Coordinates of C-alpha atoms in Angstrom, one line a residue:
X1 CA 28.9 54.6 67.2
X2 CA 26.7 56.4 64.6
X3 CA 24.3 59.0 66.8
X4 CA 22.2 58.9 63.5
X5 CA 20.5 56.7 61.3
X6 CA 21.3 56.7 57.5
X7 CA 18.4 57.7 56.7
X8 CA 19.2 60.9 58.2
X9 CA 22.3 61.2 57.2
X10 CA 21.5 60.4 53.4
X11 CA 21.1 62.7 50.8
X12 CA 18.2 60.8 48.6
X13 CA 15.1 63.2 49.6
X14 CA 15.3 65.0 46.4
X15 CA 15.5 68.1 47.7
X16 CA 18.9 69.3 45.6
X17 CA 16.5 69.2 42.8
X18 CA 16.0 72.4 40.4
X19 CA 12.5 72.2 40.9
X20 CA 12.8 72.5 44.9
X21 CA 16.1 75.2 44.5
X22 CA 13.7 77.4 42.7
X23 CA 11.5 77.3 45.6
X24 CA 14.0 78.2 47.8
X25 CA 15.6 81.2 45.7
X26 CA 11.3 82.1 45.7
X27 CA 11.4 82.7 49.7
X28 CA 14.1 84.3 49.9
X29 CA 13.0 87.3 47.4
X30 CA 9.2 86.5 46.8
X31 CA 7.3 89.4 44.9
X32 CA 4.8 91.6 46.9
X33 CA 2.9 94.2 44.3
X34 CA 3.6 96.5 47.0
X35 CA 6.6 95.1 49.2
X36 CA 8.3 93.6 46.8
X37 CA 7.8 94.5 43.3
X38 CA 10.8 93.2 41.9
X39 CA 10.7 90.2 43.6
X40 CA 10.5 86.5 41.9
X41 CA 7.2 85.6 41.1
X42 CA 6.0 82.1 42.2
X43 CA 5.1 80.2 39.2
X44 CA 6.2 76.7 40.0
X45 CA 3.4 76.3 42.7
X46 CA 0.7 74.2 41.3
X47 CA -2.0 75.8 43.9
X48 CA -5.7 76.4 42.8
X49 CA -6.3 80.2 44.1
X50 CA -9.3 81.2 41.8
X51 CA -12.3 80.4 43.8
X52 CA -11.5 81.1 47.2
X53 CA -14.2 83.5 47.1
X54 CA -16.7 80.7 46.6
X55 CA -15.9 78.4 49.4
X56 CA -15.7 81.8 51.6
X57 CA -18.9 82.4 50.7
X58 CA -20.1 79.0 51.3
X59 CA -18.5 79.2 55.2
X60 CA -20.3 82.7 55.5
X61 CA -23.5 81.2 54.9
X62 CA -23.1 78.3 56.8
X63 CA -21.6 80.0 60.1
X64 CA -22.9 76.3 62.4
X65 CA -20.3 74.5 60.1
X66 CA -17.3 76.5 60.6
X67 CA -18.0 76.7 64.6
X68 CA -18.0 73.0 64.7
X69 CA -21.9 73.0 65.5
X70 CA -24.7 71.2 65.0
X71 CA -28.5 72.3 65.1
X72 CA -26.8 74.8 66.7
X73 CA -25.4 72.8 69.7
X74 CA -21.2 72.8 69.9
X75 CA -19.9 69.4 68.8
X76 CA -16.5 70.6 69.2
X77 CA -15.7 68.3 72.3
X78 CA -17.0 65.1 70.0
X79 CA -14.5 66.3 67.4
X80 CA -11.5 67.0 69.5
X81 CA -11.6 63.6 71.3
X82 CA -10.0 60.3 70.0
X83 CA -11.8 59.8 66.6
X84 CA -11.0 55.8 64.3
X85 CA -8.6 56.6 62.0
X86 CA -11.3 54.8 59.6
X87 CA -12.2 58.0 59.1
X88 CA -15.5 59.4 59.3
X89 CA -18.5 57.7 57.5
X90 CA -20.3 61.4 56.9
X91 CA -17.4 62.7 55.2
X92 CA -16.6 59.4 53.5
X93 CA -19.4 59.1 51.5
X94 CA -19.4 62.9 50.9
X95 CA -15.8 62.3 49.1
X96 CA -16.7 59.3 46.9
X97 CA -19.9 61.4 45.7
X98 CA -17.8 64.5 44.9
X99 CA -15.5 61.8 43.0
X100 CA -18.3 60.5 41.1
X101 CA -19.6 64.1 40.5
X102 CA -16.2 65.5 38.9
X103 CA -16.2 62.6 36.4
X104 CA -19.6 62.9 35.3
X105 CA -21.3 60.5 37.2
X106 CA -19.6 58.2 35.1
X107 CA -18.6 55.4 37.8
X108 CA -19.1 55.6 41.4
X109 CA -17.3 54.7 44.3
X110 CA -17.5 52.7 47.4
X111 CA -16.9 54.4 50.8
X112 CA -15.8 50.9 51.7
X113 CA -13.1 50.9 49.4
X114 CA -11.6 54.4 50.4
X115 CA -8.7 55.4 52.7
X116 CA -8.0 58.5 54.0
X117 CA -5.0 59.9 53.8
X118 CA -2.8 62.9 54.2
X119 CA -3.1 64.4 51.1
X120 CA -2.2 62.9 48.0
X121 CA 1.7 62.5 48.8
X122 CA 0.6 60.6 51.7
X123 CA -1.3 58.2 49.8
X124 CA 1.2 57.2 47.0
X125 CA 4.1 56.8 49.1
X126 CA 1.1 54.6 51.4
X127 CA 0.5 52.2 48.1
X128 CA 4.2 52.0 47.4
X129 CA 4.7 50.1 51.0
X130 CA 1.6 48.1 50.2
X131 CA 2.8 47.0 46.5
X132 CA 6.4 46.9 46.7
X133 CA 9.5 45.9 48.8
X134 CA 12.8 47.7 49.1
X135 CA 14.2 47.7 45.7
X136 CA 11.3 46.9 43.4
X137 CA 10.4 49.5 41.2
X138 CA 7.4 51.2 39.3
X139 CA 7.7 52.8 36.2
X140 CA 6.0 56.6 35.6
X141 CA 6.0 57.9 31.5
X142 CA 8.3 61.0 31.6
X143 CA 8.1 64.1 32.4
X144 CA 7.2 63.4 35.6
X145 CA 6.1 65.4 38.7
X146 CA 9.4 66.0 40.4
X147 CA 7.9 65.3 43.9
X148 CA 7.6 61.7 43.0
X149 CA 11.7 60.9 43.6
X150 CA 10.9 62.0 47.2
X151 CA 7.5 60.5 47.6
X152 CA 7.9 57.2 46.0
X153 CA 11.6 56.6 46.9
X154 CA 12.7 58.4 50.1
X155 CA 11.3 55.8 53.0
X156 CA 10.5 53.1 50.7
X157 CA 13.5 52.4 48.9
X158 CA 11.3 51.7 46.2
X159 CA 13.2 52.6 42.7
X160 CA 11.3 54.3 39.5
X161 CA 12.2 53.3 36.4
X162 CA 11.2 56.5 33.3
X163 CA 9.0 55.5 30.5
X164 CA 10.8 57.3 28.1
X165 CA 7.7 59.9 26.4
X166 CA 9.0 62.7 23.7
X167 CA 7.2 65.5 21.9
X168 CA 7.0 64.0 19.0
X169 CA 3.6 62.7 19.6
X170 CA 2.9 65.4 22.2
X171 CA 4.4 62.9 25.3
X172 CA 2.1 60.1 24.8
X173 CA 2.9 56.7 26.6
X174 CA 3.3 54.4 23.4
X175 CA 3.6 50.5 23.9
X176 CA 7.4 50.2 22.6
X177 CA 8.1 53.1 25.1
X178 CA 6.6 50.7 27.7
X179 CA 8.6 47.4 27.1
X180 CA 11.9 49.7 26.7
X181 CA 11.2 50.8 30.6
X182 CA 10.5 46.9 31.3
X183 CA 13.4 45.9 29.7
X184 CA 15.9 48.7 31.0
X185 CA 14.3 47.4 34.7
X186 CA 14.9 44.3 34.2
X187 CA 18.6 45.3 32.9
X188 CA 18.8 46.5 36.6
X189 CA 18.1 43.7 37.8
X190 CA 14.6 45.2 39.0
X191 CA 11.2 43.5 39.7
X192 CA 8.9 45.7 38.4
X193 CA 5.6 45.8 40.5
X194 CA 3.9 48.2 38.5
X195 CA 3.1 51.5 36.6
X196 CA 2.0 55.3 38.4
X197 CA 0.6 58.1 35.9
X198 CA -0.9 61.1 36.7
X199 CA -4.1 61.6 34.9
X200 CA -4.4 64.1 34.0
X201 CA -0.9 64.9 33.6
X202 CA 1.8 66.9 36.0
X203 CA 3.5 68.9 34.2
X204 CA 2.1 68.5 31.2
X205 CA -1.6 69.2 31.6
X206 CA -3.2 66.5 29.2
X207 CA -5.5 64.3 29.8
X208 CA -4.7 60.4 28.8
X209 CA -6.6 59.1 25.9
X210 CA -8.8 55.6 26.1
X211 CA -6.1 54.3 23.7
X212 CA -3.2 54.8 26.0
X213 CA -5.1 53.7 29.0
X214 CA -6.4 50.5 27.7
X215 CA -2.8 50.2 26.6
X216 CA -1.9 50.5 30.2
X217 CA -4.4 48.3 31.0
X218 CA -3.6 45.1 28.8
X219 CA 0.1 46.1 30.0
X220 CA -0.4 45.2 33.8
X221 CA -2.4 42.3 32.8
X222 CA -0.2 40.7 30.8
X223 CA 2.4 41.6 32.9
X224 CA 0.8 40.5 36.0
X225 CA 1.6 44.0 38.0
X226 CA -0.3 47.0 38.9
X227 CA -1.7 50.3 38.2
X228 CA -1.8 53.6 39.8
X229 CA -3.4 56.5 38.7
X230 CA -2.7 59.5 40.0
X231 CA -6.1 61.3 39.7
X232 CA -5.6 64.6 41.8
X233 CA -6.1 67.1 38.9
X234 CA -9.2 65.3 37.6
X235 CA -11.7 68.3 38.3
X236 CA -9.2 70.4 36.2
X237 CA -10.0 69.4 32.7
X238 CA -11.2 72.7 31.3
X239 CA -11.3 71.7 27.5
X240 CA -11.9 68.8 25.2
X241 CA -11.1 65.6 25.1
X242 CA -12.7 65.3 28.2
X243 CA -11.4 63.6 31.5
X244 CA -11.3 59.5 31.5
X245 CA -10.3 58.3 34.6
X246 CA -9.1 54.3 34.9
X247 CA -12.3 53.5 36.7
X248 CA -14.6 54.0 33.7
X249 CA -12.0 51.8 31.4
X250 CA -12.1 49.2 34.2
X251 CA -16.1 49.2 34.0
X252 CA -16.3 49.6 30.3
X253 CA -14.3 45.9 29.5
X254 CA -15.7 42.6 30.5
X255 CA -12.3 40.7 29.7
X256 CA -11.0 42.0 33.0
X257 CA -12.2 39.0 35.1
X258 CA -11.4 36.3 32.9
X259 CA -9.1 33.0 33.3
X260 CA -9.5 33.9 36.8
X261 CA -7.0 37.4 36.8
X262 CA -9.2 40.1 38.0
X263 CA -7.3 43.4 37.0
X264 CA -9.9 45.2 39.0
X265 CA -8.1 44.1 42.3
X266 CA -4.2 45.7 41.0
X267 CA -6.0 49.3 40.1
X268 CA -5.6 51.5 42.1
X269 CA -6.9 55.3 42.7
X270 CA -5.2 58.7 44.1
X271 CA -7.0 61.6 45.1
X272 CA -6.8 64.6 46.5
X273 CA -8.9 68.2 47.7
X274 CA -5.6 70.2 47.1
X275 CA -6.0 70.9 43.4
X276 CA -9.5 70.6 42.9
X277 CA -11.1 72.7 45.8
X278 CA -7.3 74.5 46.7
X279 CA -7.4 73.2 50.4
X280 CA -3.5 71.6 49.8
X281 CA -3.2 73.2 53.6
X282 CA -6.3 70.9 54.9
X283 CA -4.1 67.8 53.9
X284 CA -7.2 65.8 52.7
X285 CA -5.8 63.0 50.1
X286 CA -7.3 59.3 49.6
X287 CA -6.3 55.7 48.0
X288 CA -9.6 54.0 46.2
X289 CA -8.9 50.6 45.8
X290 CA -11.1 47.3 45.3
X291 CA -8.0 45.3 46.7
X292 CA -9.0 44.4 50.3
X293 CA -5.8 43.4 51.6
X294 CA -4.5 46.9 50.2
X295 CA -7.4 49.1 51.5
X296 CA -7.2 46.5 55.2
X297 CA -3.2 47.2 55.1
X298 CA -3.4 51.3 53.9
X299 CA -6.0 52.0 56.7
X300 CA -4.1 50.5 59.3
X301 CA -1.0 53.0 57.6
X302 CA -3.2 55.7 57.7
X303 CA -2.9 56.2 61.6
X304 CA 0.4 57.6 60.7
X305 CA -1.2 60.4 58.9
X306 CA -4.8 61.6 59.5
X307 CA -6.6 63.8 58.2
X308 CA -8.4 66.1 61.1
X309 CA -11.9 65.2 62.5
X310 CA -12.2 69.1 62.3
X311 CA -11.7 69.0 58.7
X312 CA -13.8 66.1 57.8
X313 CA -16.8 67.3 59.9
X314 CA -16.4 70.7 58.0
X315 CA -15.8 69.1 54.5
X316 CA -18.2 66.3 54.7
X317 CA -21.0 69.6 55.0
X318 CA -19.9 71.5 52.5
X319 CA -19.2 68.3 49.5
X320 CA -23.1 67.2 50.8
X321 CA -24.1 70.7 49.6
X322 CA -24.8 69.2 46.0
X323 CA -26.1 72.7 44.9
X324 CA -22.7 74.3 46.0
X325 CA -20.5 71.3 44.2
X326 CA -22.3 71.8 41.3
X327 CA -21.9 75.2 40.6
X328 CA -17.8 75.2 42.3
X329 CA -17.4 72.8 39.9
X330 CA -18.6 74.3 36.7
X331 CA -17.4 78.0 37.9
X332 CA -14.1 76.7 38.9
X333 CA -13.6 75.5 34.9
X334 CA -14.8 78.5 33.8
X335 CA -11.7 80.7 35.5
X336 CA -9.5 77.8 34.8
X337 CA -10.1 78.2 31.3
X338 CA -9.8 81.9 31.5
X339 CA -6.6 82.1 33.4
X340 CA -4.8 79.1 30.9
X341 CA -5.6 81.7 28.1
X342 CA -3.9 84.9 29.9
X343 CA -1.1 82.5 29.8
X344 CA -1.1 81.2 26.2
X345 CA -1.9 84.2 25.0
X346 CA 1.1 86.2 27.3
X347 CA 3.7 83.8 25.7
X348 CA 2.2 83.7 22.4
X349 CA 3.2 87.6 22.5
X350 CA 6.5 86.7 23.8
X351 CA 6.9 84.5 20.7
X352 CA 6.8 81.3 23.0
X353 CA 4.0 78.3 22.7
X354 CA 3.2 76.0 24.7
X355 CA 2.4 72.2 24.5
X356 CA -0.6 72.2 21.7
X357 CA -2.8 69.1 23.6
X358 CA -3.0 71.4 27.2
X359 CA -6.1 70.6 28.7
X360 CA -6.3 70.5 32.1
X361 CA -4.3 71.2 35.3
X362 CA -3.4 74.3 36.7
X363 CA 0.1 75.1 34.8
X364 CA 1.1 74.8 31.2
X365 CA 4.2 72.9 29.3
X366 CA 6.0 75.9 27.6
X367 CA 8.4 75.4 24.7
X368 CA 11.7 77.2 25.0
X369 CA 13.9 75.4 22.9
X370 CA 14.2 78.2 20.4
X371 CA 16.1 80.3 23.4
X372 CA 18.7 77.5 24.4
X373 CA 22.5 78.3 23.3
X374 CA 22.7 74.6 22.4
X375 CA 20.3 71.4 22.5
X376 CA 21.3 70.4 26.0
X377 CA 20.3 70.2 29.2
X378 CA 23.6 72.2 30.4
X379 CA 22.0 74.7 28.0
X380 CA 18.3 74.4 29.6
X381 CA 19.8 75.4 33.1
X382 CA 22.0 78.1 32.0
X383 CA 18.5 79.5 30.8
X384 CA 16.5 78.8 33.7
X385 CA 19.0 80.2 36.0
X386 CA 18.4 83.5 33.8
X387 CA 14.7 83.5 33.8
X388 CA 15.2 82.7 37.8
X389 CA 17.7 85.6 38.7
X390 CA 17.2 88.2 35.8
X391 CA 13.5 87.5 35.0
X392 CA 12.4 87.3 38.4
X393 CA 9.9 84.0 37.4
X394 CA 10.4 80.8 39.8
X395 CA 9.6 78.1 36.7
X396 CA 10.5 74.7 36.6
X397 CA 12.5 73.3 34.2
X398 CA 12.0 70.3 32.4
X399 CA 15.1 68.4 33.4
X400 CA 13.9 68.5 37.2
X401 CA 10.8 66.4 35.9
X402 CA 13.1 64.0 34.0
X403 CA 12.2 65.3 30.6
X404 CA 13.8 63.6 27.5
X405 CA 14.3 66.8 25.9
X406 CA 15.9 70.3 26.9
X407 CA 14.1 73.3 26.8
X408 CA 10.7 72.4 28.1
X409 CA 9.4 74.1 31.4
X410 CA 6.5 73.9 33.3
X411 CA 4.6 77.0 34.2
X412 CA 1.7 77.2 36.8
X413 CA -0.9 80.1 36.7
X414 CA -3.4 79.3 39.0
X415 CA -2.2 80.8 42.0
X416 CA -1.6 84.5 41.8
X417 CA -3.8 86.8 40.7
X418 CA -4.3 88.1 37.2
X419 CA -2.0 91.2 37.7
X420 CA 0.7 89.1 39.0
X421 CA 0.2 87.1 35.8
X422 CA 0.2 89.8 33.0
X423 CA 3.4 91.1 35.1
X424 CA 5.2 88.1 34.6
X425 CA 4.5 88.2 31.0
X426 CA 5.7 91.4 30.4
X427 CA 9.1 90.3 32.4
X428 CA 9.6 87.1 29.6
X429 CA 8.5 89.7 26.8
X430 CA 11.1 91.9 27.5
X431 CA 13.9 89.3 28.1
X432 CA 12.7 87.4 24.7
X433 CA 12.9 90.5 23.2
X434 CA 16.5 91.4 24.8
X435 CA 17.8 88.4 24.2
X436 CA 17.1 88.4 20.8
X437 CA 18.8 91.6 20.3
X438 CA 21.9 90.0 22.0
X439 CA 22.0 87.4 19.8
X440 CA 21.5 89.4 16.8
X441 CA 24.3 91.8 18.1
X442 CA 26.3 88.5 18.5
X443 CA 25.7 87.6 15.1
X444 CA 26.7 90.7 13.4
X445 CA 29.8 90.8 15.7
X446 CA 30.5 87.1 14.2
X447 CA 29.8 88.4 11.4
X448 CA 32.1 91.3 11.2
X449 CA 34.5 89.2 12.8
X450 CA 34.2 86.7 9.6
X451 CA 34.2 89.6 7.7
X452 CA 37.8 91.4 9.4
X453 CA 39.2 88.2 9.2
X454 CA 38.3 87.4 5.8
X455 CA 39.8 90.5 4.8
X456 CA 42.8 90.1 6.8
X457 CA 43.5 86.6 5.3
X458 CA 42.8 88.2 1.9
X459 CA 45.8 90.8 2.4
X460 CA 48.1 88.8 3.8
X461 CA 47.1 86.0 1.0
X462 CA 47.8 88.9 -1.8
X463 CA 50.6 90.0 0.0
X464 CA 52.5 86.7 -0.3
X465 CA 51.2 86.7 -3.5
X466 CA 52.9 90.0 -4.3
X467 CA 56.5 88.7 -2.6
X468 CA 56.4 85.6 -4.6
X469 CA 55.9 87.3 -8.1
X470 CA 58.8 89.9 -6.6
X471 CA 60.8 86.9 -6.1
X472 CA 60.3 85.3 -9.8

């Protein structure tokens, strides 16, 4: 008799991934300026590090908040007791506002239409058990965010199907890449219940144009399927085009509701406090949807994974603070901007550039294909085990987010400080540099060897020449 379930037992979390390995080899060395210095610097953590000071200062000034009080009576007991995992109304409405605010006041948001979740993981692997049986699958445009194998898959038994994206047109979802997916699903022998992107994108950090969202759009209605958009990094977008999420698409076209199919009701939104404020520790993630049945059956999920009436209390303060959200927000962009452009301009110096459309997020899509031995993906890890081990840089390489192409890596920058980040720099300068030098030692050894060996065939070909002119 089996003591263990199969789940258990099974090895489809994910977690063999490069993506997560380099994680691993990360803790067991991980740099300390004064520690560690030679240790591997963490740069496949997408964390948000850069305006801790601002929320400290926020907590400092509001000392009432952090103790859990309230005109300066303790409501701690009221937030430790049994609380509806409905979540509360205060922080709620707090949430949708700060939503609204990110994207410009654009659209808003119902609080009626939220569930709280989690954090974002939480609430995409919540919609895949509201959307889709065992089996069915979604499709995601590639690269994707390596998480989602684990996220979507794992307990769901729900299979992803790539959209097939190249750099060619800097990884944009085109409409023939879209029927391809459907087709190759279908190939499978898959029902396809819909289509997850992140927008903006992980890894790449782009935002999606109008073009490819309405594409996206008239997909799932013709198609009769739905959408998910992945929305966590939308407070991120630090340079034009600016951020479109699906919701201002959805309100900007009136065909939506016609014939009696209202696409409105298979959209649906993820978001999350980890990227945007860097709480990914206060596990604060939600699912906007104006699908009742979804938002009745996700709230009655969400009891599995709550979000702390500690936390909400203390969030829904600080989000009402509408003169603190404003200037987070636009501060935030400002060292966002400042820290992407350390990074371009550190690999620019190493002779290495990165994807030319970067807009948002807190990491960049570097090009390495110049340094692989060979077009391959063989190739691709036989460099990022270099960069890993002999560089000292945790990165993550393209082939762990199911990239079409080898040589592409994602490379985070938000989360260490600006020493940290110039020192990693220097590390890929001088192994660019080095390996470089190898290969031009390689190529004059090739070279030479050529040359020897040209020589040597030239003797021995003048040599039989010589015997045969002997022998007439």
């Amino acid at each position: 008799m089996k003591l263990l379930s199969t789940k258990a037992t099974c090895n489809s979390h994910g977690q063999d991934s490069s993506y997560f390995l380099g994680w691993q080899e990360y803790e067991k060395n991980p740099y300390d300026e004064v520690l560690n210095p030679e240790g591997i610097i963490q740069m496949g953590l997408a964390e948000n590090q850069l305006s801790f000071d601002l929320l400290e200062s926020w907590l400092a000034k509001n000392p009432d908040v952090a103790g859990f009080k309230s005109d300066g009576k303790s409501i701690f007991r009221e937030l430790a007791l049994f609380q509806d995992y409905h979540g509360l109304p205060s922080f709620k409405k707090a949430l949708v506002d700060f939503m609204a605010e990110i994207r410009g006041n654009k659209v808003t948001f119902d609080a009626n239409h939220i569930v709280l979740t989690a954090g974002a993981t939480s609430a995409n692997e919540t919609l895949m058990f509201c959307l889709a049986e065992l089996g069915d699958a979604f499709l995601l445009p590639t690269p994707y965010y390596p998480g989602f194998d684990r996220d979507l898959k794992w307990r769901t038994g729900v299979e992803i199907v790539p959209i097939q994206c190249t750099s060619s047109n800097n990884f944009q979802i085109t409409e023939a890449a879209l029927k391809q997916a459907y087709q190759e699903a279908k190939k499978r022998n898959l029902r396809v219940k819909g289509v997850l992107v992140t927008n903006p994108s992980n890894p790449l950090g782009t935002t999606m144009s109008r073009s490819e969202l309405n594409l996206l759009v008239d997909f799932i209605k013709d198609k009769n399927m739905h959408l998910i958009s992945d929305e966590i990094y939308s407070g991120t977008v630090y340079n034009s085009p600016g951020f479109v999420s699906i919701m201002e698409i959805l309100k900007d076209r009136n065909d939506l509701k016609d014939c009696g199919v209202n696409v409105w009701d298979r959209v649906h939104v993820v978001y999350s406090l980890s990227k945007d404020l860097g709480l990914p520790g206060f596990r604060v993630g939600a699912i906007y949807s104006e699908n009742e049945v979804v938002v009745a059956a996700a709230t009655k999920m969400s009891s599995f994974g709550l979000v702390s009436s500690q936390t909400q209390y203390l969030l829904s303060a600080m989000l009402g603070d509408k003169k603190f959200t404003k200037n987070y927000i636009s501060e935030n962009l400002k060292r966002l901007k400042r820290r992407q452009r350390n990074l371009v301009s550190g690999l620019q110096k190493a002779g290495i550039s990165c994807l030319k459309t970067n807009n948002a997020g807190l990491f960049c899509w570097v090009d390495m294909r110049h340094l692989l031995h060979s077009n391959t993906f063989e190739a691709e890890m036989v460099l990022w085990k270099k960069i890993l081990y002999d560089v000292r840089l945790n990165i993550s390489p393209g082939s762990s987010c199911h990239c079409t192409e080898p040589g592409w890596f994602r490379m985070c920058f938000a989360n260490m400080s600006e020493e940290t980040l110039n020192l990693a720099m220097k590390r890929l300068k001088t192994f660019v540099q080095e390996s470089n030098h190898d290969n031009g030692c390689t190529t004059k050894r090739v070279q030479s060897s050529r040359r020897k060996s040209l020589s040597n065939w030239v003797f021995r070909l003048s040599s039989r020449e010589h015997r045969e002119q002997e022998q007439r």
